[in-house]
PDB file of N, CA and C in Angstrom:
ATOM      1  N   MET A  77      58.641 -80.734  87.157  1.00  0.00           N
ATOM      2  CA  MET A  77      59.209 -80.484  86.035  1.00  0.00           C
ATOM      3  C   MET A  77      58.865 -78.970  85.728  1.00  0.00           C
ATOM      4  N   SER A  78      59.675 -78.256  85.349  1.00  0.00           N
ATOM      5  CA  SER A  78      59.446 -76.435  85.367  1.00  0.00           C
ATOM      6  C   SER A  78      58.957 -76.837  83.772  1.00  0.00           C
ATOM      7  N   ILE A  79      58.487 -75.273  83.719  1.00  0.00           N
ATOM      8  CA  ILE A  79      57.788 -74.921  82.250  1.00  0.00           C
ATOM      9  C   ILE A  79      58.778 -74.967  81.123  1.00  0.00           C
ATOM     10  N   LEU A  80      59.931 -74.590  81.311  1.00  0.00           N
ATOM     11  CA  LEU A  80      61.128 -74.531  80.347  1.00  0.00           C
ATOM     12  C   LEU A  80      61.583 -75.893  80.257  1.00  0.00           C
ATOM     13  N   GLU A  81      61.421 -76.845  80.983  1.00  0.00           N
ATOM     14  CA  GLU A  81      61.553 -78.480  80.530  1.00  0.00           C
ATOM     15  C   GLU A  81      60.638 -78.959  80.024  1.00  0.00           C
ATOM     16  N   LYS A  82      59.188 -78.608  80.101  1.00  0.00           N
ATOM     17  CA  LYS A  82      58.222 -79.065  79.263  1.00  0.00           C
ATOM     18  C   LYS A  82      58.072 -78.484  77.824  1.00  0.00           C
ATOM     19  N   ILE A  83      58.618 -77.304  77.851  1.00  0.00           N
ATOM     20  CA  ILE A  83      58.817 -76.602  76.408  1.00  0.00           C
ATOM     21  C   ILE A  83      59.758 -77.384  75.758  1.00  0.00           C
ATOM     22  N   ALA A  84      60.993 -77.763  76.458  1.00  0.00           N
ATOM     23  CA  ALA A  84      62.112 -78.350  75.633  1.00  0.00           C
ATOM     24  C   ALA A  84      61.538 -79.592  75.254  1.00  0.00           C
ATOM     25  N   ASP A  85      60.714 -80.492  76.286  1.00  0.00           N
ATOM     26  CA  ASP A  85      60.421 -81.891  75.695  1.00  0.00           C
ATOM     27  C   ASP A  85      59.410 -81.594  74.569  1.00  0.00           C
ATOM     28  N   ILE A  86      58.302 -80.680  74.635  1.00  0.00           N
ATOM     29  CA  ILE A  86      57.468 -80.702  73.680  1.00  0.00           C
ATOM     30  C   ILE A  86      58.406 -80.496  72.150  1.00  0.00           C
ATOM     31  N   GLU A  87      59.133 -79.294  72.123  1.00  0.00           N
ATOM     32  CA  GLU A  87      60.037 -79.063  70.994  1.00  0.00           C
ATOM     33  C   GLU A  87      60.581 -80.281  70.421  1.00  0.00           C
ATOM     34  N   ALA A  88      61.203 -81.042  71.419  1.00  0.00           N
ATOM     35  CA  ALA A  88      62.076 -82.269  71.049  1.00  0.00           C
ATOM     36  C   ALA A  88      61.161 -83.237  70.294  1.00  0.00           C
ATOM     37  N   GLU A  89      59.886 -83.444  70.948  1.00  0.00           N
ATOM     38  CA  GLU A  89      58.963 -84.529  70.182  1.00  0.00           C
ATOM     39  C   GLU A  89      58.462 -83.859  68.919  1.00  0.00           C
ATOM     40  N   MET A  90      58.278 -82.393  68.782  1.00  0.00           N
ATOM     41  CA  MET A  90      57.826 -82.078  67.454  1.00  0.00           C
ATOM     42  C   MET A  90      58.997 -82.393  66.410  1.00  0.00           C
ATOM     43  N   ALA A  91      60.325 -82.232  66.820  1.00  0.00           N
ATOM     44  CA  ALA A  91      61.697 -82.166  66.130  1.00  0.00           C
ATOM     45  C   ALA A  91      61.498 -83.601  65.480  1.00  0.00           C
ATOM     46  N   ARG A  92      61.350 -84.803  66.424  1.00  0.00           N
ATOM     47  CA  ARG A  92      61.646 -86.285  66.029  1.00  0.00           C
ATOM     48  C   ARG A  92      60.003 -86.708  65.292  1.00  0.00           C
ATOM     49  N   THR A  93      59.119 -85.915  65.367  1.00  0.00           N
ATOM     50  CA  THR A  93      58.146 -86.665  64.606  1.00  0.00           C
ATOM     51  C   THR A  93      57.852 -86.175  63.365  1.00  0.00           C
ATOM     52  N   GLN A  94      57.664 -87.198  62.303  1.00  0.00           N
ATOM     53  CA  GLN A  94      57.517 -86.980  60.936  1.00  0.00           C
ATOM     54  C   GLN A  94      56.198 -86.209  60.650  1.00  0.00           C
ATOM     55  N   ARG A  95      56.275 -85.557  59.683  1.00  0.00           N
ATOM     56  CA  ARG A  95      55.052 -84.614  59.081  1.00  0.00           C
ATOM     57  C   ARG A  95      54.435 -85.209  58.223  1.00  0.00           C
ATOM     58  N   ASN A  96      53.290 -85.775  58.280  1.00  0.00           N
ATOM     59  CA  ASN A  96      52.408 -86.265  57.115  1.00  0.00           C
ATOM     60  C   ASN A  96      51.059 -86.058  57.684  1.00  0.00           C
ATOM     61  N   LYS A  97      50.158 -86.653  56.791  1.00  0.00           N
ATOM     62  CA  LYS A  97      48.698 -86.501  57.055  1.00  0.00           C
ATOM     63  C   LYS A  97      48.173 -87.030  58.368  1.00  0.00           C
ATOM     64  N   ALA A  98      49.032 -88.209  58.778  1.00  0.00           N
ATOM     65  CA  ALA A  98      48.604 -89.125  60.102  1.00  0.00           C
ATOM     66  C   ALA A  98      49.032 -88.152  61.051  1.00  0.00           C
ATOM     67  N   THR A  99      49.823 -87.548  61.362  1.00  0.00           N
ATOM     68  CA  THR A  99      50.645 -87.030  62.417  1.00  0.00           C
ATOM     69  C   THR A  99      50.184 -85.315  62.472  1.00  0.00           C
ATOM     70  N   MET A 100      49.375 -84.914  61.607  1.00  0.00           N
ATOM     71  CA  MET A 100      49.239 -83.552  61.733  1.00  0.00           C
ATOM     72  C   MET A 100      48.273 -83.122  63.072  1.00  0.00           C
ATOM     73  N   GLY A 101      47.457 -83.862  63.213  1.00  0.00           N
ATOM     74  CA  GLY A 101      46.799 -83.723  64.276  1.00  0.00           C
ATOM     75  C   GLY A 101      47.513 -83.952  65.829  1.00  0.00           C
ATOM     76  N   HIS A 102      48.390 -84.944  66.026  1.00  0.00           N
ATOM     77  CA  HIS A 102      49.089 -84.728  66.930  1.00  0.00           C
ATOM     78  C   HIS A 102      50.258 -83.717  67.044  1.00  0.00           C
ATOM     79  N   LEU A 103      50.755 -83.196  66.058  1.00  0.00           N
ATOM     80  CA  LEU A 103      51.459 -82.052  65.702  1.00  0.00           C
ATOM     81  C   LEU A 103      50.579 -80.709  66.204  1.00  0.00           C
ATOM     82  N   GLY A 104      49.426 -80.712  66.094  1.00  0.00           N
ATOM     83  CA  GLY A 104      48.673 -79.420  66.083  1.00  0.00           C
ATOM     84  C   GLY A 104      48.291 -79.352  67.821  1.00  0.00           C
ATOM     85  N   ILE A 105      47.943 -80.608  68.251  1.00  0.00           N
ATOM     86  CA  ILE A 105      47.977 -80.947  69.754  1.00  0.00           C
ATOM     87  C   ILE A 105      49.413 -80.531  70.541  1.00  0.00           C
ATOM     88  N   LEU A 106      50.319 -80.681  70.078  1.00  0.00           N
ATOM     89  CA  LEU A 106      51.642 -80.242  70.650  1.00  0.00           C
ATOM     90  C   LEU A 106      51.821 -78.699  70.346  1.00  0.00           C
ATOM     91  N   LYS A 107      51.566 -78.291  69.247  1.00  0.00           N
ATOM     92  CA  LYS A 107      51.867 -76.841  69.097  1.00  0.00           C
ATOM     93  C   LYS A 107      50.861 -76.094  70.206  1.00  0.00           C
ATOM     94  N   ALA A 108      49.462 -76.540  70.546  1.00  0.00           N
ATOM     95  CA  ALA A 108      48.726 -75.743  71.256  1.00  0.00           C
ATOM     96  C   ALA A 108      49.228 -76.000  72.828  1.00  0.00           C
ATOM     97  N   ARG A 109      49.630 -76.938  72.723  1.00  0.00           N
ATOM     98  CA  ARG A 109      50.351 -77.045  74.317  1.00  0.00           C
ATOM     99  C   ARG A 109      51.540 -76.280  74.402  1.00  0.00           C
ATOM    100  N   LEU A 110      52.402 -76.099  73.542  1.00  0.00           N
ATOM    101  CA  LEU A 110      53.586 -75.381  73.540  1.00  0.00           C
ATOM    102  C   LEU A 110      53.248 -73.719  73.664  1.00  0.00           C
ATOM    103  N   ALA A 111      52.137 -73.576  72.674  1.00  0.00           N
ATOM    104  CA  ALA A 111      51.696 -71.971  72.865  1.00  0.00           C
ATOM    105  C   ALA A 111      51.149 -71.738  74.497  1.00  0.00           C
ATOM    106  N   LYS A 112      50.182 -72.656  75.111  1.00  0.00           N
ATOM    107  CA  LYS A 112      50.023 -72.562  76.271  1.00  0.00           C
ATOM    108  C   LYS A 112      51.108 -72.322  77.334  1.00  0.00           C
ATOM    109  N   LEU A 113      52.221 -73.297  77.126  1.00  0.00           N
ATOM    110  CA  LEU A 113      53.288 -73.132  78.062  1.00  0.00           C
ATOM    111  C   LEU A 113      53.982 -71.722  77.967  1.00  0.00           C
ATOM    112  N   ARG A 114      54.038 -71.430  76.623  1.00  0.00           N
ATOM    113  CA  ARG A 114      54.711 -69.917  76.515  1.00  0.00           C
ATOM    114  C   ARG A 114      53.870 -68.933  76.937  1.00  0.00           C
ATOM    115  N   ARG A 115      52.731 -69.066  76.976  1.00  0.00           N
ATOM    116  CA  ARG A 115      51.968 -67.905  77.358  1.00  0.00           C
ATOM    117  C   ARG A 115      51.995 -67.877  78.970  1.00  0.00           C
ATOM    118  N   GLU A 116      52.065 -69.190  79.525  1.00  0.00           N
ATOM    119  CA  GLU A 116      52.026 -68.957  81.112  1.00  0.00           C
ATOM    120  C   GLU A 116      53.457 -68.571  81.563  1.00  0.00           C
ATOM    121  N   LEU A 117      54.526 -68.867  80.623  1.00  0.00           N
ATOM    122  CA  LEU A 117      55.707 -68.278  80.825  1.00  0.00           C
ATOM    123  C   LEU A 117      55.800 -66.896  80.830  1.00  0.00           C
ATOM    124  N   ILE A 118      55.165 -65.969  79.922  1.00  0.00           N
ATOM    125  CA  ILE A 118      55.209 -64.682  79.813  1.00  0.00           C
ATOM    126  C   ILE A 118      54.292 -64.271  81.035  1.00  0.00           C
ATOM    127  N   THR A 119      53.217 -64.690  81.002  1.00  0.00           N
ATOM    128  CA  THR A 119      52.247 -64.175  82.086  1.00  0.00           C
ATOM    129  C   THR A 119      51.956 -65.281  83.172  1.00  0.00           C
ATOM    130  N   PRO A 120      52.628 -65.315  84.120  1.00  0.00           N
ATOM    131  CA  PRO A 120      52.269 -66.424  85.079  1.00  0.00           C
ATOM    132  C   PRO A 120      50.744 -66.146  85.693  1.00  0.00           C
ATOM    133  N   LYS A 121      50.335 -67.595  86.409  1.00  0.00           N
ATOM    134  CA  LYS A 121      48.978 -67.386  86.870  1.00  0.00           C
ATOM    135  C   LYS A 121      49.225 -66.576  88.093  1.00  0.00           C
ATOM    136  N   GLY A 122      47.990 -65.683  88.234  1.00  0.00           N
ATOM    137  CA  GLY A 122      48.053 -64.681  89.544  1.00  0.00           C
ATOM    138  C   GLY A 122      47.296 -65.384  90.385  1.00  0.00           C
ATOM    139  N   GLY A 123      47.575 -64.715  91.868  1.00  0.00           N
ATOM    140  CA  GLY A 123      46.650 -65.327  93.088  1.00  0.00           C
ATOM    141  C   GLY A 123      45.141 -65.342  92.852  1.00  0.00           C
ATOM    142  N   GLY A 124      44.482 -65.986  93.647  1.00  0.00           N
ATOM    143  CA  GLY A 124      43.119 -65.759  93.503  1.00  0.00           C
ATOM    144  C   GLY A 124      42.484 -64.222  94.169  1.00  0.00           C
ATOM    145  N   GLY A 125      43.511 -63.651  94.586  1.00  0.00           N
ATOM    146  CA  GLY A 125      42.999 -62.200  95.123  1.00  0.00           C
ATOM    147  C   GLY A 125      42.219 -62.758  96.532  1.00  0.00           C
ATOM    148  N   GLY A 126      41.260 -61.978  96.561  1.00  0.00           N
ATOM    149  CA  GLY A 126      40.488 -62.028  98.102  1.00  0.00           C
ATOM    150  C   GLY A 126      41.260 -61.369  99.266  1.00  0.00           C
ATOM    151  N   THR A 127      42.239 -60.770  99.042  1.00  0.00           N
ATOM    152  CA  THR A 127      43.125 -60.389 100.556  1.00  0.00           C
ATOM    153  C   THR A 127      42.575 -58.827 100.455  1.00  0.00           C
ATOM    154  N   GLY A 128      41.907 -58.178  99.320  1.00  0.00           N
ATOM    155  CA  GLY A 128      41.580 -56.938  99.922  1.00  0.00           C
ATOM    156  C   GLY A 128      40.245 -56.910 100.680  1.00  0.00           C
ATOM    157  N   GLU A 129      39.900 -55.812 100.949  1.00  0.00           N
ATOM    158  CA  GLU A 129      38.631 -55.599 101.640  1.00  0.00           C
ATOM    159  C   GLU A 129      37.229 -55.714 100.444  1.00  0.00           C
ATOM    160  N   GLY A 130      36.138 -56.005 100.903  1.00  0.00           N
ATOM    161  CA  GLY A 130      34.940 -56.231 100.138  1.00  0.00           C
ATOM    162  C   GLY A 130      34.397 -55.100 100.138  1.00  0.00           C
ATOM    163  N   PHE A 131      32.867 -54.959  99.760  1.00  0.00           N
ATOM    164  CA  PHE A 131      32.380 -53.465  99.649  1.00  0.00           C
ATOM    165  C   PHE A 131      30.862 -54.031  99.759  1.00  0.00           C
ATOM    166  N   ASP A 132      29.811 -52.948 100.405  1.00  0.00           N
ATOM    167  CA  ASP A 132      28.598 -53.288 100.568  1.00  0.00           C
ATOM    168  C   ASP A 132      28.035 -52.185  99.750  1.00  0.00           C
ATOM    169  N   VAL A 133      26.722 -52.762  99.346  1.00  0.00           N
ATOM    170  CA  VAL A 133      26.083 -51.639  98.429  1.00  0.00           C
ATOM    171  C   VAL A 133      24.792 -51.243  99.180  1.00  0.00           C
ATOM    172  N   ALA A 134      24.474 -50.382  99.364  1.00  0.00           N
ATOM    173  CA  ALA A 134      23.321 -49.619 100.279  1.00  0.00           C
ATOM    174  C   ALA A 134      21.988 -50.090  99.429  1.00  0.00           C
ATOM    175  N   LYS A 135      21.213 -50.477 100.223  1.00  0.00           N
ATOM    176  CA  LYS A 135      19.866 -50.783  99.475  1.00  0.00           C
ATOM    177  C   LYS A 135      18.855 -49.833 100.193  1.00  0.00           C
ATOM    178  N   THR A 136      18.732 -48.902  99.249  1.00  0.00           N
ATOM    179  CA  THR A 136      17.887 -47.793  99.377  1.00  0.00           C
ATOM    180  C   THR A 136      17.022 -47.428  98.105  1.00  0.00           C
ATOM    181  N   GLY A 137      15.647 -47.159  98.132  1.00  0.00           N
ATOM    182  CA  GLY A 137      14.986 -46.757  97.131  1.00  0.00           C
ATOM    183  C   GLY A 137      14.227 -47.760  96.285  1.00  0.00           C
ATOM    184  N   ASP A 138      13.683 -47.503  95.436  1.00  0.00           N
ATOM    185  CA  ASP A 138      13.297 -48.393  94.335  1.00  0.00           C
ATOM    186  C   ASP A 138      14.282 -48.462  93.173  1.00  0.00           C
ATOM    187  N   ALA A 139      14.012 -49.669  92.598  1.00  0.00           N
ATOM    188  CA  ALA A 139      15.029 -50.259  91.441  1.00  0.00           C
ATOM    189  C   ALA A 139      14.263 -50.841  90.345  1.00  0.00           C
ATOM    190  N   ARG A 140      14.642 -50.718  89.363  1.00  0.00           N
ATOM    191  CA  ARG A 140      14.108 -51.152  87.845  1.00  0.00           C
ATOM    192  C   ARG A 140      14.994 -51.950  87.355  1.00  0.00           C
ATOM    193  N   ILE A 141      14.524 -53.156  86.836  1.00  0.00           N
ATOM    194  CA  ILE A 141      15.226 -53.924  86.203  1.00  0.00           C
ATOM    195  C   ILE A 141      14.764 -54.469  85.024  1.00  0.00           C
ATOM    196  N   GLY A 142      15.359 -55.054  84.088  1.00  0.00           N
ATOM    197  CA  GLY A 142      14.681 -55.458  82.737  1.00  0.00           C
ATOM    198  C   GLY A 142      15.327 -56.969  82.558  1.00  0.00           C
ATOM    199  N   PHE A 143      14.394 -57.702  81.944  1.00  0.00           N
ATOM    200  CA  PHE A 143      14.800 -59.173  81.433  1.00  0.00           C
ATOM    201  C   PHE A 143      15.106 -59.107  79.944  1.00  0.00           C
ATOM    202  N   VAL A 144      16.174 -59.278  79.403  1.00  0.00           N
ATOM    203  CA  VAL A 144      16.519 -59.307  77.916  1.00  0.00           C
ATOM    204  C   VAL A 144      16.769 -60.630  77.633  1.00  0.00           C
ATOM    205  N   GLY A 145      16.072 -61.136  76.634  1.00  0.00           N
ATOM    206  CA  GLY A 145      16.795 -62.642  76.144  1.00  0.00           C
ATOM    207  C   GLY A 145      15.934 -62.799  74.873  1.00  0.00           C
ATOM    208  N   PHE A 146      16.041 -63.978  74.315  1.00  0.00           N
ATOM    209  CA  PHE A 146      15.256 -64.409  73.007  1.00  0.00           C
ATOM    210  C   PHE A 146      14.072 -65.028  73.537  1.00  0.00           C
ATOM    211  N   PRO A 147      13.256 -65.001  72.366  1.00  0.00           N
ATOM    212  CA  PRO A 147      11.656 -65.472  72.823  1.00  0.00           C
ATOM    213  C   PRO A 147      11.905 -66.927  73.142  1.00  0.00           C
ATOM    214  N   SER A 148      10.847 -67.277  73.999  1.00  0.00           N
ATOM    215  CA  SER A 148      10.566 -68.633  74.611  1.00  0.00           C
ATOM    216  C   SER A 148      11.860 -69.093  75.349  1.00  0.00           C
ATOM    217  N   VAL A 149      12.312 -68.338  76.165  1.00  0.00           N
ATOM    218  CA  VAL A 149      13.304 -68.789  77.086  1.00  0.00           C
ATOM    219  C   VAL A 149      13.192 -68.857  78.486  1.00  0.00           C
ATOM    220  N   GLY A 150      11.887 -68.347  78.935  1.00  0.00           N
ATOM    221  CA  GLY A 150      11.409 -68.528  79.934  1.00  0.00           C
ATOM    222  C   GLY A 150      11.712 -67.141  81.222  1.00  0.00           C
ATOM    223  N   LYS A 151      11.528 -65.990  80.503  1.00  0.00           N
ATOM    224  CA  LYS A 151      11.758 -64.612  81.027  1.00  0.00           C
ATOM    225  C   LYS A 151      10.534 -64.415  82.060  1.00  0.00           C
ATOM    226  N   SER A 152       9.056 -64.817  81.688  1.00  0.00           N
ATOM    227  CA  SER A 152       8.168 -64.484  82.391  1.00  0.00           C
ATOM    228  C   SER A 152       7.955 -65.795  83.385  1.00  0.00           C
ATOM    229  N   THR A 153       8.454 -66.747  83.026  1.00  0.00           N
ATOM    230  CA  THR A 153       8.421 -67.947  84.097  1.00  0.00           C
ATOM    231  C   THR A 153       9.435 -67.318  85.229  1.00  0.00           C
ATOM    232  N   LEU A 154      10.576 -67.173  85.023  1.00  0.00           N
ATOM    233  CA  LEU A 154      11.451 -66.598  85.961  1.00  0.00           C
ATOM    234  C   LEU A 154      10.998 -65.440  86.716  1.00  0.00           C
ATOM    235  N   LEU A 155      10.382 -64.586  86.557  1.00  0.00           N
ATOM    236  CA  LEU A 155       9.700 -63.455  86.797  1.00  0.00           C
ATOM    237  C   LEU A 155       8.761 -64.001  87.840  1.00  0.00           C
ATOM    238  N   SER A 156       7.566 -64.910  87.341  1.00  0.00           N
ATOM    239  CA  SER A 156       6.748 -65.343  88.301  1.00  0.00           C
ATOM    240  C   SER A 156       7.152 -66.121  89.424  1.00  0.00           C
ATOM    241  N   ASN A 157       8.323 -66.892  89.240  1.00  0.00           N
ATOM    242  CA  ASN A 157       8.892 -67.740  90.354  1.00  0.00           C
ATOM    243  C   ASN A 157       9.620 -66.542  91.352  1.00  0.00           C
ATOM    244  N   LEU A 158      10.316 -65.550  90.991  1.00  0.00           N
ATOM    245  CA  LEU A 158      10.815 -64.773  91.874  1.00  0.00           C
ATOM    246  C   LEU A 158      10.013 -63.925  92.464  1.00  0.00           C
ATOM    247  N   ALA A 159       8.687 -63.602  91.961  1.00  0.00           N
ATOM    248  CA  ALA A 159       7.515 -62.682  92.499  1.00  0.00           C
ATOM    249  C   ALA A 159       6.926 -63.731  93.418  1.00  0.00           C
ATOM    250  N   GLY A 160       6.879 -65.011  93.467  1.00  0.00           N
ATOM    251  CA  GLY A 160       6.151 -65.591  94.365  1.00  0.00           C
ATOM    252  C   GLY A 160       4.918 -66.130  93.768  1.00  0.00           C
TER     253      GLY A 160
END
């Protein structure tokens, strides 16, 4: 089933569904699916890439790093485990 057929099916279901408090959730889900399909129609999914060449980073000299995070999340524990 193509994207256009799926869009047509969803639009048909939205047209035949009555609008009331009980069906608003279902209509919201249909609207979300419709928006997702239209977005895929405009910008199709790209390939995974990976066909290009990679790159290497030369490991020379010293480096400085910093641990940034909220209090009591384990920054010191991570550093002590990495340092051995």
